mmCIF file of C-alpha atoms in Angstrom:
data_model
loop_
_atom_site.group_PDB
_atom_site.id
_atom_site.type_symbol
_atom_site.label_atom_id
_atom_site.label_comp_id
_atom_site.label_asym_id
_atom_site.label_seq_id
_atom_site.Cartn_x
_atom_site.Cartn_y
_atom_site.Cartn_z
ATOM 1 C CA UNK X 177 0.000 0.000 0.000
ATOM 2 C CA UNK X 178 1.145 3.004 -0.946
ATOM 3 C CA UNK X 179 2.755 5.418 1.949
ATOM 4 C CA UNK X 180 -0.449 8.314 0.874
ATOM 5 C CA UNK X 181 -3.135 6.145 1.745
ATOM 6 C CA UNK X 182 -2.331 5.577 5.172
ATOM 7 C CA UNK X 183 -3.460 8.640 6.545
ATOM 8 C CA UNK X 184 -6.607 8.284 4.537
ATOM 9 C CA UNK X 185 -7.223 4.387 5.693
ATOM 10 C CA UNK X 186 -6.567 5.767 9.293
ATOM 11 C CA UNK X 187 -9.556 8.595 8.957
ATOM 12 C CA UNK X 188 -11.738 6.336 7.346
ATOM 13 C CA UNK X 189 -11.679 4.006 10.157
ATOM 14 C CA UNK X 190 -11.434 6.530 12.807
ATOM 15 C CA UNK X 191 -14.701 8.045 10.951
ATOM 16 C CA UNK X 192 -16.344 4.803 11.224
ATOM 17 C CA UNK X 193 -15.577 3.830 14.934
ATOM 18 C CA UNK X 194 -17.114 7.502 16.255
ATOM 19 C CA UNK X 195 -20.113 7.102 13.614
ATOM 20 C CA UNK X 196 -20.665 3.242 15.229
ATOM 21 C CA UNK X 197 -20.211 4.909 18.719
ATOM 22 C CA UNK X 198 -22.681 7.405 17.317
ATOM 23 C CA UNK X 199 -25.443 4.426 18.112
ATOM 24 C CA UNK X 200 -24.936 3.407 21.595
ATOM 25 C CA UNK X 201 -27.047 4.672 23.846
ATOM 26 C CA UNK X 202 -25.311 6.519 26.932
ATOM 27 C CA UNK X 203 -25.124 5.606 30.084
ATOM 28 C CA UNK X 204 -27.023 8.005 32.219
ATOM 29 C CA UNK X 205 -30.599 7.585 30.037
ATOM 30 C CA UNK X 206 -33.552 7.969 31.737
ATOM 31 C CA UNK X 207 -36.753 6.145 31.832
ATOM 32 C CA UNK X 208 -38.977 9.029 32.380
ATOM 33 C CA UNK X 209 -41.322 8.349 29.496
ATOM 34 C CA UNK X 210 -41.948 4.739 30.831
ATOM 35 C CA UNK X 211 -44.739 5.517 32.971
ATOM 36 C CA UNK X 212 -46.035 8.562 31.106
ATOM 37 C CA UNK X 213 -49.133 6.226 29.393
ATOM 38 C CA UNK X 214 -49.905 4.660 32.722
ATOM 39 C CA UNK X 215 -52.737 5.942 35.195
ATOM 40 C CA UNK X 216 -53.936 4.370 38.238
ATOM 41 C CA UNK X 217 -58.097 3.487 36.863
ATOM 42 C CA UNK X 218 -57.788 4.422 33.594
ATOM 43 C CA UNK X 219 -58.404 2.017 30.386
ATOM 44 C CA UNK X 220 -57.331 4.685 27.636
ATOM 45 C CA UNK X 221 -54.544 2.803 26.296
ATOM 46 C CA UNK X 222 -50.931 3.975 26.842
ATOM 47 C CA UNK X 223 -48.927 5.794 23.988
ATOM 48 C CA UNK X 224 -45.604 6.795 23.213
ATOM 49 C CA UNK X 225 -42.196 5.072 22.417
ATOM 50 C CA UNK X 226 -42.801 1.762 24.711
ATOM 51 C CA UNK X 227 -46.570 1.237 24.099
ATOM 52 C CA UNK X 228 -46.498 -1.222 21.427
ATOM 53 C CA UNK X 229 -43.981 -3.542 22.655
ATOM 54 C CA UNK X 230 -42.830 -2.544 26.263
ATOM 55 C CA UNK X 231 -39.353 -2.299 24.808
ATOM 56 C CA UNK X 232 -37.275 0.868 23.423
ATOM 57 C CA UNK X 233 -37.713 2.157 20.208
ATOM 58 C CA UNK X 234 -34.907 0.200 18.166
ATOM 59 C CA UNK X 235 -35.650 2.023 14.942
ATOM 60 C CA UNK X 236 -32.393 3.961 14.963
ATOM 61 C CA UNK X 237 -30.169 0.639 15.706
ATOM 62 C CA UNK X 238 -31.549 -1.355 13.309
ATOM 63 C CA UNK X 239 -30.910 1.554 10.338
ATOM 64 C CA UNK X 240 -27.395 2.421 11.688
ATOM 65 C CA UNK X 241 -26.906 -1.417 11.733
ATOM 66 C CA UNK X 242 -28.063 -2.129 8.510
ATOM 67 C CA UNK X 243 -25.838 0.417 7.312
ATOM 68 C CA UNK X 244 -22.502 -0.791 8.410
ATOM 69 C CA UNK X 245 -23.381 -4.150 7.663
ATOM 70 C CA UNK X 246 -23.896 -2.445 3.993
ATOM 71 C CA UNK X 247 -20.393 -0.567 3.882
ATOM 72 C CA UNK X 248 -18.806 -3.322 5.881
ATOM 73 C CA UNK X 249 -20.131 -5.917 2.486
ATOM 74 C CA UNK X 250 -18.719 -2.991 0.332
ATOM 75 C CA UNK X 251 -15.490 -2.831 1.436
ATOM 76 C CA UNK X 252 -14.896 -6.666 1.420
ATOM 77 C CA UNK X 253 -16.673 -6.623 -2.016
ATOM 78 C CA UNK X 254 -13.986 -3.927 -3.120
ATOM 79 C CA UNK X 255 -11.188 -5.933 -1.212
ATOM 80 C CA UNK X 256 -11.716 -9.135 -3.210
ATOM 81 C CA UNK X 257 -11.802 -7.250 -6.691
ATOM 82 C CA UNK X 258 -8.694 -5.538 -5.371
ATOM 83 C CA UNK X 259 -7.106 -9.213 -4.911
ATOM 84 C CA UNK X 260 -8.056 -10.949 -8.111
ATOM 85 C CA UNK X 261 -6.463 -7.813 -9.823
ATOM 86 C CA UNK X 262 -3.049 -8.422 -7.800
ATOM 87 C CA UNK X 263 -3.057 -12.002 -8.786
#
């Protein structure tokens, strides 16, 4: 590899790591919107992000996810055309 592309190898996967750190969630969330649907003798059901499936609203991981896993396929793609046109 030539000695120019190192720097640009090294940003590119310095630019990765902080956009995959970009996804996880920190470490002093809250769960104030947990019991926002709930009242004590109401049946009106209970909206917001955990309503349909008592869990967190994964939308975000699963794009971000699907994403690297895209330009993670892309770069080995490009690696093995790079190899068979070494050989």
């Amino acid at each position: 590899m030539p000695a120019a592309r190192r720097p640009l190898l090294t940003a590119t996967a310095a630019g990765t790591l902080l956009c995959a750190l970009w996804f996880v969630p920190s470490a002093n969330a809250s769960d104030s919107a947990a019991g926002a649907g709930v009242r004590s003798g109401s049946t009106a059901p209970a909206t917001g992000p955990l309503a349909e499936t008592g869990g967190p609203d994964t939308t975000a991981y699963v794009l971000g996810g699907s994403g690297f896993l895209g330009v993670g396929a892309g770069f080995v793609a490009l690696a093995m055309r790079r190899h068979g046109r070494a050989s």
